[in-house]
Short mmCIF file of C-alpha atoms and ligand atoms in Angstrom, two decimals:
data_model
loop_
_atom_site.label_atom_id
_atom_site.label_comp_id
_atom_site.label_asym_id
_atom_site.label_seq_id
_atom_site.Cartn_x
_atom_site.Cartn_y
_atom_site.Cartn_z
CA MET A 1 35.26 -48.66 -26.94
CA ARG A 2 36.73 -47.19 -23.63
CA THR A 3 35.83 -49.48 -20.68
CA ASP A 4 37.93 -47.59 -17.83
CA LYS A 5 35.73 -45.79 -15.20
CA LEU A 6 35.71 -42.06 -14.57
CA PHE A 7 37.73 -42.53 -11.22
CA SER A 8 39.75 -45.51 -11.97
CA GLY A 9 43.07 -45.26 -10.42
CA LYS A 10 41.66 -43.28 -7.63
CA THR A 11 40.89 -44.09 -3.89
CA LEU A 12 38.01 -43.06 -1.58
CA ALA A 13 38.43 -44.10 2.15
CA ILE A 14 35.54 -44.26 4.53
CA LEU A 15 35.57 -43.81 8.36
CA SER A 16 32.73 -43.84 10.80
CA GLY A 17 33.19 -42.20 14.30
CA GLY A 18 31.29 -41.53 17.48
CA GLY A 19 28.44 -43.67 19.04
CA ASP A 20 27.41 -46.39 16.44
CA THR A 21 23.85 -46.75 15.20
CA PRO A 22 22.00 -49.55 13.26
CA ALA A 23 22.34 -47.40 9.96
CA ILE A 24 26.07 -47.04 9.70
CA ASN A 25 26.83 -50.41 7.82
CA SER A 26 24.26 -49.36 5.69
CA SER A 27 25.60 -46.07 4.87
CA ILE A 28 29.19 -47.70 4.39
CA GLU A 29 27.75 -50.32 1.81
CA ALA A 30 25.74 -47.76 -0.01
CA VAL A 31 28.72 -45.30 -0.45
CA ARG A 32 31.16 -48.21 -1.21
CA ASN A 33 28.86 -49.50 -3.96
CA ARG A 34 28.31 -46.43 -5.64
CA ALA A 35 32.03 -45.23 -5.50
CA SER A 36 33.33 -48.58 -6.87
CA MET A 37 30.89 -48.27 -9.58
CA LEU A 38 32.41 -44.86 -10.44
CA GLY A 39 35.79 -46.58 -10.71
CA PHE A 40 37.25 -45.76 -7.19
CA LYS A 41 39.05 -48.27 -5.08
CA VAL A 42 37.43 -48.20 -1.57
CA TYR A 43 39.02 -48.56 1.73
CA GLY A 44 37.87 -48.50 5.04
CA ILE A 45 39.46 -46.62 7.93
CA GLN A 46 39.26 -48.59 11.27
CA LYS A 47 38.07 -47.10 14.71
CA GLY A 48 37.33 -43.73 13.22
CA TRP A 49 39.97 -40.99 13.30
CA LYS A 50 42.26 -43.19 15.16
CA GLY A 51 42.70 -45.46 11.88
CA LEU A 52 44.75 -42.32 10.36
CA LEU A 53 47.06 -42.14 13.23
CA GLY A 54 50.42 -43.66 13.57
CA ASN A 55 50.97 -46.21 10.94
CA GLY A 56 47.42 -46.20 10.12
CA ASP A 57 44.56 -48.98 10.22
CA VAL A 58 43.18 -49.39 6.69
CA VAL A 59 41.37 -52.34 5.08
CA ASP A 60 40.17 -52.73 1.48
CA LEU A 61 36.52 -52.83 0.97
CA THR A 62 36.47 -52.83 -2.78
CA ASN A 63 35.16 -56.30 -3.62
CA ILE A 64 34.46 -57.72 -0.04
CA PRO A 65 30.82 -58.75 0.60
CA TYR A 66 29.21 -56.35 2.95
CA ASP A 67 26.16 -56.68 5.03
CA GLY A 68 24.60 -53.46 5.21
CA ILE A 69 21.39 -54.36 7.27
CA TYR A 70 23.53 -55.52 10.18
CA GLY A 71 23.62 -52.88 12.65
CA GLY A 72 26.62 -51.31 14.15
CA THR A 73 29.91 -50.52 12.22
CA ALA A 74 31.99 -53.11 10.71
CA LEU A 75 34.84 -50.48 10.53
CA PHE A 76 34.54 -50.01 14.25
CA SER A 77 34.33 -46.54 15.95
CA SER A 78 36.33 -44.42 18.49
CA ARG A 79 35.79 -41.02 19.74
CA THR A 80 39.29 -39.89 18.84
CA ASN A 81 39.90 -36.35 17.80
CA PRO A 82 42.94 -35.33 15.96
CA PHE A 83 42.87 -31.87 17.00
CA PRO A 84 43.68 -30.57 20.63
CA SER A 85 41.24 -31.54 23.50
CA LYS A 86 41.42 -31.30 27.08
CA LYS A 87 41.93 -34.95 27.23
CA HIS A 88 44.50 -35.04 24.41
CA PRO A 89 46.15 -31.66 24.10
CA GLU A 90 48.40 -32.66 21.32
CA ASP A 91 47.35 -31.79 17.71
CA ARG A 92 47.67 -35.06 15.57
CA SER A 93 46.08 -33.62 12.62
CA GLU A 94 49.69 -33.58 10.92
CA GLN A 95 49.77 -37.52 11.34
CA ILE A 96 46.22 -37.72 9.62
CA ILE A 97 47.86 -35.68 6.39
CA LYS A 98 50.80 -37.95 6.44
CA ASN A 99 48.76 -41.09 6.10
CA ILE A 100 46.27 -39.80 3.79
CA GLU A 101 49.39 -39.17 1.69
CA ARG A 102 50.78 -42.61 2.39
CA TYR A 103 47.77 -44.56 1.68
CA LYS A 104 47.03 -42.26 -1.49
CA ILE A 105 43.65 -41.32 -0.54
CA ASP A 106 42.15 -38.97 -2.73
CA VAL A 107 38.73 -38.55 -1.17
CA LEU A 108 37.59 -39.12 2.69
CA VAL A 109 33.80 -39.85 3.54
CA THR A 110 33.33 -39.25 7.20
CA ILE A 111 30.19 -41.03 8.83
CA GLY A 112 29.47 -39.19 12.17
CA GLY A 113 27.76 -36.66 14.21
CA ASP A 114 28.75 -33.13 15.11
CA ASP A 115 32.05 -34.32 16.54
CA THR A 116 33.53 -36.43 13.69
CA ASN A 117 32.09 -34.09 10.90
CA GLY A 118 33.46 -31.07 12.89
CA ALA A 119 36.99 -32.51 12.95
CA ALA A 120 36.46 -33.51 9.30
CA LYS A 121 35.48 -29.87 8.36
CA LYS A 122 38.69 -28.47 10.04
CA MET A 123 40.63 -30.98 7.97
CA TYR A 124 38.83 -29.31 4.83
CA GLU A 125 39.31 -25.78 5.97
CA LYS A 126 42.76 -26.17 7.40
CA TYR A 127 44.43 -28.52 4.91
CA GLY A 128 42.24 -28.70 1.74
CA ILE A 129 41.62 -32.43 2.42
CA PRO A 130 38.73 -33.35 -0.07
CA VAL A 131 36.26 -34.43 2.47
CA ILE A 132 32.59 -35.40 2.18
CA GLY A 133 30.52 -35.65 5.57
CA PHE A 134 27.86 -38.42 6.03
CA PRO A 135 25.27 -37.64 8.81
CA LYS A 136 24.81 -40.10 11.71
CA THR A 137 23.35 -40.06 14.94
CA ILE A 138 20.58 -41.68 17.09
CA ASP A 139 20.17 -38.24 18.84
CA ASN A 140 19.10 -36.51 15.74
CA ASP A 141 20.72 -33.37 16.85
CA LEU A 142 23.12 -32.81 14.09
CA ARG A 143 21.79 -29.86 11.91
CA THR A 144 20.62 -31.04 8.79
CA ARG A 145 18.51 -28.29 7.38
CA THR A 146 15.58 -30.51 6.77
CA ILE A 147 12.36 -28.66 6.35
CA HIS A 148 9.11 -30.08 7.86
CA HIS A 149 5.90 -29.12 6.26
CA TYR A 150 2.80 -29.11 8.35
CA LYS A 151 -0.47 -27.67 7.69
CA LYS A 152 0.78 -25.22 5.20
CA GLN A 153 3.64 -24.21 7.58
CA GLN A 154 7.40 -24.92 7.73
CA PHE A 155 9.59 -25.97 10.38
CA GLU A 156 13.22 -26.50 10.56
CA ALA A 157 13.88 -29.89 11.64
CA VAL A 158 16.66 -32.79 11.37
CA LEU A 159 16.84 -36.11 9.96
CA CYS A 160 19.95 -38.14 10.51
CA PRO A 161 20.37 -41.71 9.59
CA GLY A 162 20.20 -44.00 12.72
CA PHE A 163 17.62 -41.90 14.35
CA PRO A 164 14.70 -43.78 12.39
CA SER A 165 16.11 -47.02 13.55
CA GLY A 166 16.75 -45.84 17.24
CA SER A 167 13.31 -44.13 17.23
CA LYS A 168 11.26 -47.39 16.16
CA ALA A 169 13.20 -49.30 18.88
CA ILE A 170 12.35 -46.93 21.53
CA LYS A 171 8.73 -46.96 20.56
CA LYS A 172 8.68 -50.75 20.64
CA LEU A 173 10.29 -50.99 23.90
CA THR A 174 7.94 -48.08 25.67
CA SER A 175 5.18 -49.94 24.28
CA LYS A 176 6.07 -53.24 25.85
CA LEU A 177 6.83 -51.66 29.43
CA HIS A 178 3.20 -50.87 29.84
CA THR A 179 2.30 -54.49 30.87
CA THR A 180 4.66 -54.56 33.59
CA ASN A 181 4.06 -51.23 35.02
CA GLU A 182 0.25 -51.79 34.65
CA SER A 183 0.50 -54.86 36.59
CA HIS A 184 1.95 -53.21 39.52
CA GLN A 185 0.22 -49.77 39.12
CA ARG A 186 3.40 -47.90 38.98
CA ILE A 187 5.08 -44.84 37.56
CA MET A 188 7.95 -45.92 35.38
CA VAL A 189 10.56 -43.33 34.42
CA LEU A 190 11.99 -44.45 31.12
CA GLU A 191 15.48 -42.95 30.33
CA VAL A 192 16.34 -42.50 26.75
CA MET A 193 19.97 -41.48 25.25
CA GLY A 194 20.01 -37.75 24.09
CA ARG A 195 22.58 -35.67 25.80
CA ASP A 196 21.65 -32.13 24.77
CA ALA A 197 18.19 -32.83 22.62
CA GLY A 198 14.91 -34.79 23.10
CA TRP A 199 14.39 -35.78 19.69
CA LEU A 200 14.74 -39.46 20.43
CA THR A 201 12.77 -39.20 23.83
CA GLY A 202 9.60 -38.09 21.88
CA SER A 203 9.67 -41.76 20.15
CA ALA A 204 8.64 -43.13 23.80
CA VAL A 205 5.48 -41.17 23.39
CA PHE A 206 4.82 -43.14 20.29
CA GLY A 207 4.77 -46.20 22.67
CA GLY A 208 2.44 -44.41 24.67
CA ALA A 209 4.56 -42.78 27.40
CA GLN A 210 2.11 -39.93 28.83
CA MET A 211 4.73 -37.29 29.89
CA ALA A 212 8.37 -36.38 28.60
CA LEU A 213 11.15 -34.58 30.11
CA VAL A 214 13.98 -33.17 27.45
CA PRO A 215 17.47 -31.37 27.86
CA GLU A 216 16.20 -28.32 26.11
CA VAL A 217 13.84 -27.49 29.09
CA GLU A 218 15.81 -27.07 32.56
CA MET A 219 13.71 -28.25 35.44
CA THR A 220 14.63 -25.67 38.04
CA LYS A 221 13.34 -25.72 41.43
CA GLU A 222 9.92 -24.11 40.43
CA ARG A 223 9.47 -26.34 37.34
CA LYS A 224 10.27 -29.18 39.43
CA GLU A 225 7.36 -28.50 41.82
CA PHE A 226 5.00 -27.98 38.98
CA PHE A 227 6.00 -31.31 37.11
CA PHE A 228 5.29 -33.31 40.60
CA GLU A 229 1.80 -31.68 40.69
CA GLN A 230 1.03 -32.72 37.24
CA VAL A 231 2.46 -36.40 37.57
CA LYS A 232 0.17 -36.90 40.42
CA GLU A 233 -2.83 -35.32 38.84
CA LYS A 234 -2.07 -37.29 35.59
CA TYR A 235 -1.24 -40.41 37.50
CA MET A 236 -4.78 -40.34 39.44
CA ARG A 237 -6.61 -39.55 36.22
CA SER A 238 -5.31 -42.66 34.41
CA LYS A 239 -7.56 -45.62 34.13
CA LYS A 240 -5.18 -48.16 35.13
CA LYS A 241 -3.17 -46.11 37.86
CA SER A 242 0.10 -46.47 35.93
CA MET A 243 1.94 -44.01 33.71
CA ILE A 244 5.31 -43.98 31.72
CA ILE A 245 7.41 -40.83 31.69
CA ALA A 246 10.22 -40.73 29.42
CA VAL A 247 13.08 -38.62 30.21
CA SER A 248 16.25 -37.78 28.19
CA GLU A 249 19.49 -38.68 29.87
CA GLY A 250 20.70 -35.05 29.53
CA VAL A 251 17.99 -33.35 31.66
CA ARG A 252 19.05 -30.77 33.93
CA TRP A 253 17.49 -31.54 37.19
CA TRP A 254 17.36 -29.32 40.07
CA ASN A 255 19.24 -31.01 43.04
CA ASP A 256 17.53 -30.29 46.45
CA GLU A 257 20.50 -30.82 48.56
CA LYS A 258 23.18 -28.94 46.66
CA ARG A 259 20.44 -26.21 45.36
CA GLN A 260 21.72 -26.33 41.96
CA LEU A 261 20.87 -27.44 38.53
CA ASP A 262 22.51 -30.79 37.95
CA MET A 263 23.04 -33.45 35.35
CA VAL A 264 23.62 -37.39 36.57
CA TYR A 265 26.61 -38.89 35.08
CA ALA A 266 27.49 -42.80 34.95
CA SER A 267 30.92 -41.09 34.60
CA SER A 268 32.15 -37.71 34.65
CA ASP A 269 35.57 -38.63 32.77
CA LEU A 270 35.58 -36.64 29.47
CA ASP A 271 35.87 -38.20 26.12
CA GLU A 272 38.07 -36.38 23.53
CA TYR A 273 35.24 -34.20 22.38
CA GLY A 274 34.84 -32.84 25.87
CA HIS A 275 31.68 -35.12 26.59
CA PRO A 276 30.89 -37.13 29.87
CA ARG A 277 28.74 -40.40 30.19
CA PHE A 278 25.24 -39.59 31.05
CA GLY A 279 23.14 -42.19 33.21
CA GLY A 280 21.02 -42.45 36.16
CA ILE A 281 18.51 -39.60 35.99
CA SER A 282 15.64 -42.24 35.90
CA GLY A 283 16.50 -43.40 39.20
CA THR A 284 16.72 -40.10 40.74
CA ILE A 285 13.39 -39.04 39.47
CA ALA A 286 11.70 -42.32 40.37
CA SER A 287 13.02 -42.16 43.75
CA GLU A 288 11.72 -38.59 44.37
CA ILE A 289 8.46 -39.22 43.00
CA ASN A 290 8.24 -42.22 45.52
CA LYS A 291 9.51 -39.80 48.53
CA LYS A 292 7.20 -36.68 47.35
CA LEU A 293 4.10 -38.40 45.96
CA GLY A 294 4.07 -41.63 47.62
CA ILE A 295 3.45 -43.16 44.57
CA GLU A 296 5.56 -46.42 43.84
CA ALA A 297 7.92 -45.63 40.68
CA ARG A 298 10.77 -47.25 39.34
CA GLY A 299 13.63 -46.27 36.67
CA GLN A 300 14.29 -47.80 33.64
CA ILE A 301 17.48 -47.16 31.49
CA SER A 302 16.88 -48.02 27.83
CA GLY A 303 20.58 -47.50 27.37
CA TYR A 304 22.01 -49.19 24.20
CA ILE A 305 18.63 -50.52 22.92
CA PRO A 306 17.92 -47.78 20.22
CA ARG A 307 21.59 -48.40 18.85
CA SER A 308 21.42 -52.10 18.64
CA GLY A 309 20.22 -54.40 16.17
CA LYS A 310 19.09 -54.36 12.32
CA CYS A 311 18.74 -51.08 10.27
CA SER A 312 15.22 -50.24 9.78
CA GLU A 313 13.59 -50.01 6.29
CA TYR A 314 13.53 -46.37 6.48
CA ASP A 315 17.16 -45.80 7.56
CA ARG A 316 18.16 -48.49 4.74
CA ARG A 317 16.39 -46.22 2.00
CA LEU A 318 17.57 -42.90 3.68
CA THR A 319 21.23 -44.13 3.53
CA SER A 320 20.93 -44.94 0.06
CA THR A 321 19.21 -41.85 -0.89
CA LEU A 322 22.16 -39.69 0.73
CA ALA A 323 24.51 -41.98 -0.97
CA ASP A 324 22.96 -41.14 -4.26
CA LYS A 325 23.96 -37.51 -3.57
CA VAL A 326 27.27 -38.46 -2.50
CA VAL A 327 27.74 -39.62 -6.17
CA ASP A 328 26.61 -36.17 -7.41
CA LEU A 329 29.30 -34.71 -5.15
CA LEU A 330 32.01 -37.21 -6.27
CA LEU A 331 31.18 -36.19 -10.00
CA ARG A 332 31.15 -32.48 -9.45
CA GLN A 333 34.16 -32.89 -7.07
CA GLU A 334 32.56 -30.74 -4.20
CA TYR A 335 33.92 -31.16 -1.18
CA GLY A 336 33.45 -29.90 2.15
CA LYS A 337 29.90 -30.72 2.02
CA MET A 338 27.62 -33.32 3.47
CA PRO A 339 24.32 -34.79 1.64
CA VAL A 340 20.98 -34.11 3.65
CA MET A 341 17.42 -34.44 3.13
CA ARG A 342 16.00 -31.18 2.07
CA ASN A 343 12.09 -32.21 3.43
CA ILE A 344 10.62 -34.51 5.83
CA VAL A 345 9.28 -37.38 3.70
CA ASP A 346 7.48 -40.65 3.86
CA TYR A 347 9.25 -43.80 3.04
CA SER A 348 8.11 -43.87 -0.50
CA GLU A 349 9.23 -40.56 -1.09
CA LEU A 350 13.00 -41.04 -0.11
CA GLU A 351 14.37 -40.14 -3.22
CA GLU A 352 17.54 -38.07 -4.38
CA TYR A 353 15.21 -35.32 -5.70
CA HIS A 354 14.58 -34.32 -2.13
CA THR A 355 18.10 -34.14 -1.11
CA GLU A 356 20.66 -31.41 -1.04
CA ALA A 357 24.25 -30.75 -0.09
CA ILE A 358 25.08 -28.50 3.02
CA ASP A 359 28.27 -26.53 3.43
CA MET A 360 30.01 -28.43 6.29
CA GLY A 361 30.63 -25.00 7.73
CA ASN A 362 26.97 -25.10 8.49
CA ILE A 363 26.68 -28.19 10.52
CA GLY A 364 26.17 -28.02 14.44
CA ASN A 365 23.89 -29.13 17.25
CA PHE A 366 20.35 -28.59 16.76
CA PRO A 367 17.95 -28.81 19.52
CA LEU A 368 14.40 -29.75 19.43
CA PRO A 369 12.37 -26.70 18.05
CA GLU A 370 9.97 -25.01 20.60
CA LEU A 371 7.09 -25.86 18.59
CA TYR A 372 7.68 -29.67 18.87
CA TYR A 373 7.52 -29.78 22.79
CA ASN A 374 5.10 -28.25 25.21
CA ALA A 375 6.80 -27.32 28.17
CA ASN A 376 3.23 -26.65 29.92
CA ASP A 377 2.36 -30.07 30.20
CA PHE A 378 5.50 -32.01 29.46
CA SER A 379 4.37 -33.26 26.14
CA PHE A 380 5.22 -33.43 22.64
CA THR A 381 3.07 -31.57 20.42
CA GLU A 382 1.06 -32.32 17.38
CA GLN A 383 3.81 -31.00 15.08
CA TYR A 384 6.40 -33.48 16.36
CA ILE A 385 3.83 -36.21 16.29
CA ASP A 386 3.33 -35.49 12.46
CA PHE A 387 7.11 -35.12 12.18
CA LEU A 388 8.03 -38.68 13.56
CA THR A 389 4.87 -40.13 11.93
CA HIS A 390 6.68 -39.71 8.57
CA ILE A 391 9.57 -41.57 9.81
CA ILE A 392 8.33 -44.40 11.97
CA GLY A 393 4.51 -44.50 11.28
CA GLU A 394 1.51 -43.71 13.66
CA PRO A 395 1.90 -44.11 17.44
CA PHE A 396 1.24 -47.55 18.79
CA ARG A 397 0.53 -48.72 22.24
CA MET A 398 -0.15 -52.31 23.56
CA GLU A 399 -3.25 -52.06 25.69
CA PHE A 400 -5.91 -54.21 26.58
CA ASN A 401 -8.66 -53.02 29.08
CA HIS A 402 -9.96 -56.11 31.14
CA ILE A 403 -13.21 -55.31 32.67
CA PHE A 404 -14.41 -57.64 35.39
CA PRO A 405 -17.44 -57.63 37.23
CA VAL A 406 -16.99 -57.18 41.07
CA VAL A 407 -18.16 -60.18 43.23
CA ILE A 408 -19.83 -59.12 46.25
CA PRO A 409 -20.52 -61.91 49.14
CA ASN A 410 -24.09 -62.60 50.20
O1 F6P B 1 26.45 -40.86 20.20
C1 F6P B 1 25.39 -40.25 20.87
C2 F6P B 1 25.21 -41.36 21.94
O2 F6P B 1 24.54 -42.40 21.61
C3 F6P B 1 24.64 -40.33 23.07
O3 F6P B 1 23.27 -40.17 23.27
C4 F6P B 1 25.08 -40.92 24.40
O4 F6P B 1 25.25 -40.08 25.40
C5 F6P B 1 26.56 -41.65 23.87
O5 F6P B 1 26.32 -41.80 22.73
C6 F6P B 1 26.92 -42.88 24.83
O6 F6P B 1 27.96 -43.37 23.92
P1 F6P B 1 29.11 -44.39 24.75
O7 F6P B 1 28.52 -45.05 25.95
O8 F6P B 1 29.26 -45.36 23.66
O9 F6P B 1 30.22 -43.66 24.68
#
């Protein structure tokens, strides 16, 4: 009886690039386990593409204990771009090829968003490197061609590992923030990661945020005036004279002094994919609310909270399901593809049956669909609520209404 496995003697390497998420280790573990069952030796490339530059930085993952529930990435990450960029004009892709040969890597799995997988796509197209992309981003803005079925209609949506855990974290955080905000009868402007898309910002609505601003809709001078009117009206109508406004870090906001649309940066230094670092829009909006409406307001940056901590159950199963599809691609030796969910489904329906592999040529940025966000009252629509309910369950808000009888002195 033959006992050797189909791919014995072959090596598969995994790398993760870009911002971390709580679901990367889960993806690495799921791909590693399946690839070793097929007989591959499995390597981990450290720090994204950087680990294939120079002499390389590669570790053996084949039989090593691996904790996939622990968040972040045990392989570390970087925003290294092997192709020329403004920050790094030199083309370093030949160094990658050299190391793929030196380490005898037969297949490369790249866990990343648009940037990391965009570079992987080029490696495949330009040099024929056998790559399989694996989606990842808390921003959820990488096109996965996933269909959301709602009331007999179909919408193109996105489902990226990392987003379910990040989204759950934002829902929980927002839900908690109400108590401090209510105590001071304030408006809190909660800033949420998302450079170009408001997918994650919508999760704050699941924790009770009453209004939301997203990068897809520019806050021009006129829209800003309209926004302030609505803020005032909604605050005055609120039972507790308290309100949370969720805002994506990448919102384009009219600057009254410069008379132009602006973004608020923590640092204007660009990374190797041309991105600046955002941060601070919540403070700007809170101080304008204070000044213009005379209502006490505070900015709160949720920062790295959605990227931190354990992988959620939904993400755990999602990454396993997508890794099942990776097996399919390996068996067929189909490269230049990325496994994705074909449909938005509940946790219990996360099965390989709902997956498919898309051509990496098709990946790119995918913003929030118009039907998910209502720009007329700065809210997320019932379509979006249905979309996210499949992933993180029903909206939740920590709330208690104290009703005290007023004491009137004799
Ligand atoms: O990877 C996407 C992201 O989470 C964005 O939402 C955010 O702007 C960026 O990463 C911040 O990344 P870092 O501060 O780790 O470079």
